[in-house]
Short mmCIF file of C-alpha atoms and ligand atoms in Angstrom, two decimals:
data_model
loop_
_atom_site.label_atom_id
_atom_site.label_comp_id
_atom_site.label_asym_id
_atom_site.label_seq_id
_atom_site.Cartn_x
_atom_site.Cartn_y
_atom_site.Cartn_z
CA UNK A 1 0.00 0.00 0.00
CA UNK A 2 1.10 3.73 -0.56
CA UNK A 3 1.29 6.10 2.14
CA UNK A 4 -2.50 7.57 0.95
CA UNK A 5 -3.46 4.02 0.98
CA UNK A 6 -2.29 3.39 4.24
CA UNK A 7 -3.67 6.89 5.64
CA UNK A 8 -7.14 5.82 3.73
CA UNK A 9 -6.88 2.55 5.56
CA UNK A 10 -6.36 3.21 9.66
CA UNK A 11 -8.46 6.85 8.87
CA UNK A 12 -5.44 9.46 8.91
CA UNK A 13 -5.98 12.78 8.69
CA UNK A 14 -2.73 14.15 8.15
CA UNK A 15 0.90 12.36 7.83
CA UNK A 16 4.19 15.37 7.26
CA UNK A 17 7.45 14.49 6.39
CA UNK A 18 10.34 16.94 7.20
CA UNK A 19 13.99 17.15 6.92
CA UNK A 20 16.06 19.91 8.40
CA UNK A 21 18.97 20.25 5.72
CA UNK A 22 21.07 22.49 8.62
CA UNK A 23 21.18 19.06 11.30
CA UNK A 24 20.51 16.74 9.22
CA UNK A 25 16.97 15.76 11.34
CA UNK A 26 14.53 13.76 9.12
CA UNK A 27 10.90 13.19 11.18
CA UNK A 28 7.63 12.14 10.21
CA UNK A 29 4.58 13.72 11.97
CA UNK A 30 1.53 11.76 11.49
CA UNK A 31 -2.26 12.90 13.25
CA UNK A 32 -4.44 9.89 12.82
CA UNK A 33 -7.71 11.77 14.48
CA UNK A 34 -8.54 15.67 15.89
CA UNK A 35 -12.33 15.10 16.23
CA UNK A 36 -12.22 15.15 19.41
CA UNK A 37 -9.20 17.85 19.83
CA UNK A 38 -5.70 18.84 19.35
CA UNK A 39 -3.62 15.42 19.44
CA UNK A 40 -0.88 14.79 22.23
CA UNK A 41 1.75 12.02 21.08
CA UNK A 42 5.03 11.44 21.80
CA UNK A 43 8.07 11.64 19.84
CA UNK A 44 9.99 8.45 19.23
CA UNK A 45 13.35 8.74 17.97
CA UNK A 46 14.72 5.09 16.53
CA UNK A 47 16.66 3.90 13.51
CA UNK A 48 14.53 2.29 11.31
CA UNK A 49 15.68 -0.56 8.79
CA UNK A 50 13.99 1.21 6.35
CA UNK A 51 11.50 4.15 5.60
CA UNK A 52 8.84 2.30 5.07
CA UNK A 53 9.23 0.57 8.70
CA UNK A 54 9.42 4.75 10.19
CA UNK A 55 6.00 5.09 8.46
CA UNK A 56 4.50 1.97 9.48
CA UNK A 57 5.61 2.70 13.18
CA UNK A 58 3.78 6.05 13.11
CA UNK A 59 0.78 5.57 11.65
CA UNK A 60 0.21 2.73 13.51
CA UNK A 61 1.50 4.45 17.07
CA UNK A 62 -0.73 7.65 16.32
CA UNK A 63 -3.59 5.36 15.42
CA UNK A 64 -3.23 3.89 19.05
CA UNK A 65 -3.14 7.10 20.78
CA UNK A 66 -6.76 8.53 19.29
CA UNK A 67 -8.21 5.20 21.21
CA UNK A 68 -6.00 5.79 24.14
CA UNK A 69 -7.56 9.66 24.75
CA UNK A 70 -10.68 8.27 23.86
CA UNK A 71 -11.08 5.38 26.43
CA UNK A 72 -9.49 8.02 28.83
CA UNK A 73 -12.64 10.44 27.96
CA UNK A 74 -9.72 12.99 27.22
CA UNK A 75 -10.66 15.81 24.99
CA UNK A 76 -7.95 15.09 22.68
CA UNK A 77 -6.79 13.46 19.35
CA UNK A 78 -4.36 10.87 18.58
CA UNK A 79 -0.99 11.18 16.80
CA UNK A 80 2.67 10.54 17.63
CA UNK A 81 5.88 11.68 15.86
CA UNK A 82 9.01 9.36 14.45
CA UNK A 83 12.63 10.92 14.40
CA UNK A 84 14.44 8.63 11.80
CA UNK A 85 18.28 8.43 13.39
CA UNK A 86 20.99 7.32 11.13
CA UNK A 87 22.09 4.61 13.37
CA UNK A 88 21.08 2.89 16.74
CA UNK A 89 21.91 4.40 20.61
CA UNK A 90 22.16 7.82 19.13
CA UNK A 91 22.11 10.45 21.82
CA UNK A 92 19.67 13.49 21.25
CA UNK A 93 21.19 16.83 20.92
CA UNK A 94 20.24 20.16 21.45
CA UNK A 95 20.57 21.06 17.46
CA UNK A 96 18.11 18.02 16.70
CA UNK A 97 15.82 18.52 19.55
CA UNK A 98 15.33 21.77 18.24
CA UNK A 99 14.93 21.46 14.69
CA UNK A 100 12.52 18.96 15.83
CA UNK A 101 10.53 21.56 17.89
CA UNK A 102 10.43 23.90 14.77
CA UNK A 103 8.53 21.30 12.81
CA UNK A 104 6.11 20.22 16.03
CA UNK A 105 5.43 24.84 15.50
CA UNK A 106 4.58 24.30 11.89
CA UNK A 107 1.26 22.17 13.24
CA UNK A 108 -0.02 25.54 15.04
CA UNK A 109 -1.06 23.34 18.08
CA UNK A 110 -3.00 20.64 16.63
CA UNK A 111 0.03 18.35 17.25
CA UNK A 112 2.09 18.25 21.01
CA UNK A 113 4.52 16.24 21.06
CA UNK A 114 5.71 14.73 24.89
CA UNK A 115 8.27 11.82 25.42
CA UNK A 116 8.95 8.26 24.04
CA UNK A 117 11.50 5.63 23.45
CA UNK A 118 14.70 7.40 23.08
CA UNK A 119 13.45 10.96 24.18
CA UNK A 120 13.74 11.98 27.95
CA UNK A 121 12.80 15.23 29.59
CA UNK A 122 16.03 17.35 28.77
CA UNK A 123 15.30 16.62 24.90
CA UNK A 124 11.54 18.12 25.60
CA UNK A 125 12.48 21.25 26.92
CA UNK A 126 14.96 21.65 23.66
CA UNK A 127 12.21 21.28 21.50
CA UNK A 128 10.03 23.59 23.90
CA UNK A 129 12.93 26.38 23.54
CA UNK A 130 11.15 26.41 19.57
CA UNK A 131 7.42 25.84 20.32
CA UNK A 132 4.77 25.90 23.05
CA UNK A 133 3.13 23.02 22.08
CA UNK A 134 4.94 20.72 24.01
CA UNK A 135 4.52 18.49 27.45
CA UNK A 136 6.80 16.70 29.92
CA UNK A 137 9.66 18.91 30.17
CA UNK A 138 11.12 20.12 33.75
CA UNK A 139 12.27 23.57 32.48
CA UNK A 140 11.17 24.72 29.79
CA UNK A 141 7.95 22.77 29.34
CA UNK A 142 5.48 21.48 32.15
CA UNK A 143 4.84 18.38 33.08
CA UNK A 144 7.93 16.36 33.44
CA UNK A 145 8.78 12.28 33.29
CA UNK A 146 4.49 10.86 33.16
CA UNK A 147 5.75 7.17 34.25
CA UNK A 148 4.73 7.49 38.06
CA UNK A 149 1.16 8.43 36.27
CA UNK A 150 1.44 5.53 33.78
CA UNK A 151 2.29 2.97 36.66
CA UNK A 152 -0.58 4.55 38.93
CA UNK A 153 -3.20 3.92 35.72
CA UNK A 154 -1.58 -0.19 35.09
CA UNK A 155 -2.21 -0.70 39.29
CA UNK A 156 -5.74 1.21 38.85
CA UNK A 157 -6.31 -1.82 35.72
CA UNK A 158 -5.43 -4.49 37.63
CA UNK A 159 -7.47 -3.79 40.16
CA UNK A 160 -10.57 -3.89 37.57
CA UNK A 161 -8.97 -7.36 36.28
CA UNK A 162 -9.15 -9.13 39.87
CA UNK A 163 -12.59 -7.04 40.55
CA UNK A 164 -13.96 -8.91 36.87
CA UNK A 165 -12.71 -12.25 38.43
CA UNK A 166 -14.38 -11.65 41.74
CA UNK A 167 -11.34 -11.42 43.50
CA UNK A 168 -10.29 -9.27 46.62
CA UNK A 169 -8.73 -6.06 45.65
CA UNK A 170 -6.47 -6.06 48.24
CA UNK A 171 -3.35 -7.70 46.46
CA UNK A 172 -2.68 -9.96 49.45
CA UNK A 173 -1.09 -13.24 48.18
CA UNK A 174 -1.38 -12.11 43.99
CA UNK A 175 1.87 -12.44 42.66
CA UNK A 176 2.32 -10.10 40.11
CA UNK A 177 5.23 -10.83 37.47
CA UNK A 178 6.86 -7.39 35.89
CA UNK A 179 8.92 -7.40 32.38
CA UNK A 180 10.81 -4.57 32.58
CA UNK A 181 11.68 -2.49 35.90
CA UNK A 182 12.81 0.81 34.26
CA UNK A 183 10.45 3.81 34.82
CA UNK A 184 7.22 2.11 34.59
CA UNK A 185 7.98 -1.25 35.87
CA UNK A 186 9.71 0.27 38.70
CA UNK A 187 7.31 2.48 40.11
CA UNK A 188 4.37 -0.08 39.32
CA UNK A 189 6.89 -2.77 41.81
CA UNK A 190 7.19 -0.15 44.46
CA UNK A 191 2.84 0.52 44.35
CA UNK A 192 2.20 -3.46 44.03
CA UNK A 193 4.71 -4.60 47.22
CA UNK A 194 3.51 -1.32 49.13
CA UNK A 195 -0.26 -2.87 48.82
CA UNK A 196 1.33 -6.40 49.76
CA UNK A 197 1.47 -8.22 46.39
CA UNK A 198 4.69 -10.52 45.70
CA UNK A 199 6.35 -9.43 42.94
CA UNK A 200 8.89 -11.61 40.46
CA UNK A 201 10.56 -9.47 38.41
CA UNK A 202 12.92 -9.34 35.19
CA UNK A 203 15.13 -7.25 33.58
CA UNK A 204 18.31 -7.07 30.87
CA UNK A 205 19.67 -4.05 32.75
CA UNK A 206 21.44 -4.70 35.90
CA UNK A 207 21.16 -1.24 37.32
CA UNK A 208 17.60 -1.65 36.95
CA UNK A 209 17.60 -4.42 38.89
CA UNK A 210 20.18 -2.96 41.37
CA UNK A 211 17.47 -0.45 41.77
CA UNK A 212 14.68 -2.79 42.37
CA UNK A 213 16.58 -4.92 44.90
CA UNK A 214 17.10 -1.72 46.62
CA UNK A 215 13.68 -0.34 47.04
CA UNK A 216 11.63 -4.22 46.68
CA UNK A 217 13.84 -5.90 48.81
CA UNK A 218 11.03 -8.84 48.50
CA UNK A 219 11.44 -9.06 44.73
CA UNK A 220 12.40 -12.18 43.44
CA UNK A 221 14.18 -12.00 40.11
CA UNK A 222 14.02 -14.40 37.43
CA UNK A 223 16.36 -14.33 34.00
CA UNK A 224 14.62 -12.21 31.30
CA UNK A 225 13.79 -15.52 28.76
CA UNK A 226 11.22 -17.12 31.48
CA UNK A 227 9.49 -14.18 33.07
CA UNK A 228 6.59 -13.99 29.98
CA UNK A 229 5.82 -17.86 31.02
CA UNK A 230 6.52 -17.65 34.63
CA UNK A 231 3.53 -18.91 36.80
CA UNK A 232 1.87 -15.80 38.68
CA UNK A 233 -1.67 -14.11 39.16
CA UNK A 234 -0.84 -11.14 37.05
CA UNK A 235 1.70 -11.13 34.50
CA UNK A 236 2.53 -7.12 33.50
CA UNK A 237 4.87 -6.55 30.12
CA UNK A 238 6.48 -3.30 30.99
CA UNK A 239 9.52 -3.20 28.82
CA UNK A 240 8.62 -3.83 25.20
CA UNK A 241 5.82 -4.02 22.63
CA UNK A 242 5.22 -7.39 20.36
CA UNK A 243 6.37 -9.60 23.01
CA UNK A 244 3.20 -11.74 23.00
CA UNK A 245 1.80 -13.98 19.89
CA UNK A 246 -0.46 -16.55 19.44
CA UNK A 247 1.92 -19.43 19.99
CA UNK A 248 2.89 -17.75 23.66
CA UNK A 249 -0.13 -16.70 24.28
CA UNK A 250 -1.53 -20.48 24.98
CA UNK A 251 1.63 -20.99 26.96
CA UNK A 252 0.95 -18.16 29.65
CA UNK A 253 0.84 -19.54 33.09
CA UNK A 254 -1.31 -16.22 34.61
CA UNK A 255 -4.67 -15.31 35.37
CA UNK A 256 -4.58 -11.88 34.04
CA UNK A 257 -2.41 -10.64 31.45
CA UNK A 258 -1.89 -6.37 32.61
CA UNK A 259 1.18 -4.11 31.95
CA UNK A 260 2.20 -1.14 30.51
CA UNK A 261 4.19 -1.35 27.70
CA UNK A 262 2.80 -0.25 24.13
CA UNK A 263 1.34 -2.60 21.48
CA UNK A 264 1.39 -5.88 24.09
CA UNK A 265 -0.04 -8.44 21.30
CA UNK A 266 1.95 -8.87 18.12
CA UNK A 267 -1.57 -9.30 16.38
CA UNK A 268 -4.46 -7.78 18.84
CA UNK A 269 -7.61 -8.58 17.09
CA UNK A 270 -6.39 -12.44 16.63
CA UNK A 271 -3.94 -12.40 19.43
CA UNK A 272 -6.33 -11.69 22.37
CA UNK A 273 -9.07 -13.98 21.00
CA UNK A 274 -6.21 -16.49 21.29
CA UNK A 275 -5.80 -15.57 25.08
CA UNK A 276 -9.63 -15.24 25.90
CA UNK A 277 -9.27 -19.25 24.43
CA UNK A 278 -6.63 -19.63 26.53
CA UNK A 279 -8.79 -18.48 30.11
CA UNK A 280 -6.04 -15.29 30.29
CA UNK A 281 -8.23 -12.36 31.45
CA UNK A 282 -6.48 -9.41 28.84
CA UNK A 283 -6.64 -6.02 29.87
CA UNK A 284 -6.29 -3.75 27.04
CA UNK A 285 -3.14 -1.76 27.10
CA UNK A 286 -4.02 1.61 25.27
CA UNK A 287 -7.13 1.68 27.90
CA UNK A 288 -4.44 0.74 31.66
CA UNK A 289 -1.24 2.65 30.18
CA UNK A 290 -3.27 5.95 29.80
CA UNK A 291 -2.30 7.29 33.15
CA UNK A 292 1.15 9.36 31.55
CA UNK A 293 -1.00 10.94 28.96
CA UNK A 294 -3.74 11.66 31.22
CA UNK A 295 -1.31 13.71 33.43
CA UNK A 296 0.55 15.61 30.40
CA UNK A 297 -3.06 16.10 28.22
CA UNK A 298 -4.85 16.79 31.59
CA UNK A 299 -2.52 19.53 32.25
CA UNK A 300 -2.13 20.74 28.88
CA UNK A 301 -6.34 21.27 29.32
CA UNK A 302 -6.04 22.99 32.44
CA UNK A 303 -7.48 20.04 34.48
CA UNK A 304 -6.68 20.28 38.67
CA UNK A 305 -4.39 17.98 40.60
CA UNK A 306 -7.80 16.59 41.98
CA UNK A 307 -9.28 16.44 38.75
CA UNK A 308 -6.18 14.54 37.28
CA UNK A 309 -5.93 12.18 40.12
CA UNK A 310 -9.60 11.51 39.39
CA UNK A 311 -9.53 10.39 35.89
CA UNK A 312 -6.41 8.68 36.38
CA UNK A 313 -8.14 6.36 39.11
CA UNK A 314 -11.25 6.48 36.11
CA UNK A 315 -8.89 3.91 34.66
CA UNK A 316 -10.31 1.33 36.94
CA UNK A 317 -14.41 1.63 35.97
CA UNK A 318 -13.62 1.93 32.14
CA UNK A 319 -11.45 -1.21 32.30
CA UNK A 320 -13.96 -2.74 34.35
CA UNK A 321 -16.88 -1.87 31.37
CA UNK A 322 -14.43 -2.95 28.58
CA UNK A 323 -14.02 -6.35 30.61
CA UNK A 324 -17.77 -6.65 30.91
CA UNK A 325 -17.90 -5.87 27.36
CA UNK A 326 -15.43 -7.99 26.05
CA UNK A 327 -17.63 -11.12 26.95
CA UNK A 328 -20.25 -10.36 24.33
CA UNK A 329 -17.42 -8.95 21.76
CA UNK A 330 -15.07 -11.37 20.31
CA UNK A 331 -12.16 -10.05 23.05
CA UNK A 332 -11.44 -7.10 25.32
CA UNK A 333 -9.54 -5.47 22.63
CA UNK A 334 -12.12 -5.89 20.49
CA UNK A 335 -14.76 -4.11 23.05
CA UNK A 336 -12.20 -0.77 23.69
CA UNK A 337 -11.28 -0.11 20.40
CA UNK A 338 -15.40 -0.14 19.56
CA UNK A 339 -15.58 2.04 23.04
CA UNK A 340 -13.18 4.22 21.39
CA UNK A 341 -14.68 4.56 17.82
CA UNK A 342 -18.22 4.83 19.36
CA UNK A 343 -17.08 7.89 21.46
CA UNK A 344 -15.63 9.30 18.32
CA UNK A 345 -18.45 8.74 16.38
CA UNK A 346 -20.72 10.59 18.63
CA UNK A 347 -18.46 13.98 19.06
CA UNK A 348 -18.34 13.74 15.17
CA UNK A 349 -22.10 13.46 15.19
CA UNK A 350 -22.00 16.86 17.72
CA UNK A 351 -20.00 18.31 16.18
CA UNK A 352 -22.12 18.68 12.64
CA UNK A 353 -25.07 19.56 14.89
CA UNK A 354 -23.07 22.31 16.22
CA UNK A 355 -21.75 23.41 12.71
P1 LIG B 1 12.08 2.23 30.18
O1 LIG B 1 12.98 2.23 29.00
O2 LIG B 1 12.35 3.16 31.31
O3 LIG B 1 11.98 0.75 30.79
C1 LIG B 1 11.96 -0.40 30.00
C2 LIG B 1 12.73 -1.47 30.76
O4 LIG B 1 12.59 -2.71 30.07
C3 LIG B 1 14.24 -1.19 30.86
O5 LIG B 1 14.68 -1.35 32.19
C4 LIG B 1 14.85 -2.24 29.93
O6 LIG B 1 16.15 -2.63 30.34
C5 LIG B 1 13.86 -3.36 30.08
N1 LIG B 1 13.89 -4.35 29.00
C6 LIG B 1 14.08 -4.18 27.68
N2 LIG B 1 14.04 -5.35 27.04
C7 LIG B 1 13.80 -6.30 27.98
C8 LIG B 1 13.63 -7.70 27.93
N3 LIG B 1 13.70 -8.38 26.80
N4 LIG B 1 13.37 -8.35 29.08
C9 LIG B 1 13.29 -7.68 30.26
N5 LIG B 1 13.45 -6.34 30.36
C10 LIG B 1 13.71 -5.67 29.23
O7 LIG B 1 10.60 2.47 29.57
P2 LIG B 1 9.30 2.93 30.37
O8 LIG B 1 9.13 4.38 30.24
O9 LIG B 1 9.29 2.29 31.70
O10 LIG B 1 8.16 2.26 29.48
C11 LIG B 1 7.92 0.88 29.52
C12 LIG B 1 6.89 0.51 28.45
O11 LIG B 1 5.68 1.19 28.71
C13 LIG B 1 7.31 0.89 27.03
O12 LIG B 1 6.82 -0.09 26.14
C14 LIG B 1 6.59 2.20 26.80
O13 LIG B 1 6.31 2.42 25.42
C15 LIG B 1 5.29 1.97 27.57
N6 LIG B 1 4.66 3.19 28.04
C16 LIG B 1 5.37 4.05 28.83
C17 LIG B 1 4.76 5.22 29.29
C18 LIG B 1 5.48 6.14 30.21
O14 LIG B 1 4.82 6.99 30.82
N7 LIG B 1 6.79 6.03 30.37
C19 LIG B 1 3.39 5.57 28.88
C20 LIG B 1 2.72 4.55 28.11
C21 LIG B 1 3.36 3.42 27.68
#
């Protein structure tokens, strides 16, 4: 498929490519949705085998994040920005971070871009030093690193996961197995043992782990190739996306299947079918990982700590309705993304009353 193809096809509205001849930056800017307002996504900065893969990742990642604001009840879009580096582990630097921030200005607002993979809160307030319309930064910008938020939202899904299986919300005796402890995972170990779950955990970074033994004490840590199939109550991917398909996903020795990291299922509309066959309760990550964009887009709308707190905690009753749902769709991914599209569909509707 061409790129108009492909836009035609997941319902783009708008896809820019830019390169900055003075640094060298090439970037792809893609807004997949802005009927229900401006779109907040972050910007990932990766080397890509190939172009096509950049504009794959985009359009697919901004397609995600118009069902994550929606399932949040956010007033806000979906879209999500690619930096294209010329080779891996490249560190960001001012010069790119703020050619990048030029093009985010070029959008007039309807794109804000925030962090991902490879961008941290230093490169944010670069690009803020060339355009408002950016979150997460500590300086420049407002809103600084969202995982604390992101880990608050996973916890407030789990608890709708062991609420939807009838059991006690009070963590006592679930074991709860974490891929990844790096911002996410971390913070989601420190809520989970604080509450009294047991927590095995795995990581390929020993200063992760260094940092987890230091703060979970309890922990028990297992090597990173059996944590996916380890036995537990709740397993919770918090490192990377793809890392369950259809032949793992009958091999999963948990109850719940919970975590934070992007894109879970390799294939989601065949994938979780596979694991509602399999008796693993899925909870939809775009709908429990919501909690960082719910703090940056919350602030960006002028929402109150309270009033943050409060829809980050929503997390828990819309996961709850998408699990209910799910039994009469074909899968809980199945029922948010149709919870997404119908709340779309009905501020589109509005919205040509109001016109
Ligand atoms: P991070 O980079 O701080 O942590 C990821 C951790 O996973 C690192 O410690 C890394 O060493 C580890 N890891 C990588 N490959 C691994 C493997 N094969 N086995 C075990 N551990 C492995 O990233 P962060 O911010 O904690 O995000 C985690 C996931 O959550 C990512 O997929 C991210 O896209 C997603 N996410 C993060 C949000 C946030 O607020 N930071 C918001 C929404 C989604």
């Amino acid at each position: 498929m061409n790129t108009l193809e492909q836009m035609i096809d997941r319902g783009h509205e708008r896809v820019c490519f830019h390169v900055d001849q003075a640094t060298g930056l090439r970037a792809i800017i893609a807004i997949h949705s802005t009927v229900l307002g401006n779109a907040l996504g972050g910007t990932r900065r990766w080397h890509y085998a190939t172009e096509a893969d950049a504009l794959y990742d985009v359009l697919r990642l901004s397609e995600g994040m118009t069902y994550k604001a929606a399932c949040a009840g956010l007033t806000m879009g979906g879209a999500k920005s690619v930096i294209l580096l010329p080779s891996h582990g490249q560190a960001g630097t001012e010069a790119e971070a703020r050619a990048m921030g030029r093009f985010v200005d070029t959008f007039n607002g309807a794109y804000i871009a925030a962090e991902d993979v490879g961008v941290n809160t230093q490169f944010v307030d670069w690009m803020a030093a060339e355009t408002r319309h950016v979150m997460g930064g500590e300086t420049v910008s407002t809103g600084g690193d969202p995982s604390p938020f992101t880990a608050r939202g996973v916890f407030n899904g789990m608890k709708a996961c062991l609420a939807h299986l009838g059991r006690p919300l009070d963590f006592a005796g679930v074991t709860v197995a974490i891929q990844g402890v790096g911002s996410v995972g971390h913070h989601l170990a420190t809520m989970l043992e604080d509450v009294g779950a047991s927590i095995v955990a795995a990581d390929i970074s020993e200063r992760n782990l260094d940092r987890l033994r230091e703060t979970v004490p309890g922990a028990q840590i297992v090597a990173p190739e059996t944590i996916l199939t380890t036995p537990c109550d709740i397993l919770a991917p918090c490192a990377l996306g793809g890392v369950i398909d259809g032949n793992l996903a009958a091999r999963l020795r948990c109850a719940i299947l919970c975590g934070a990291a992007n894109n879970i299922l390799v294939d989601p509309d065949e994938d979780a079918v596979l694991l509602r066959n399999a008796g693993v309760l899925y909870a939809p990550d775009f709908v429990v990982n919501a909690g960082g964009l719910i703090e940056l887009a919350g602030l960006h709308l002028g929402m109150t700590r309270a009033e943050l707190d409060a829809k980050n905690d929503e997390i828990e009753a819309t996961t709850r309705e998408i699990l209910a749902r799910g039994d009469a769709n074909t899968s809980t991914h199945a029922a948010a993304v149709a919870l997404a599209k119908r709340r779309i569909a009905d501020a589109a509707k509005e919205k040509v009353h109001a016109g």
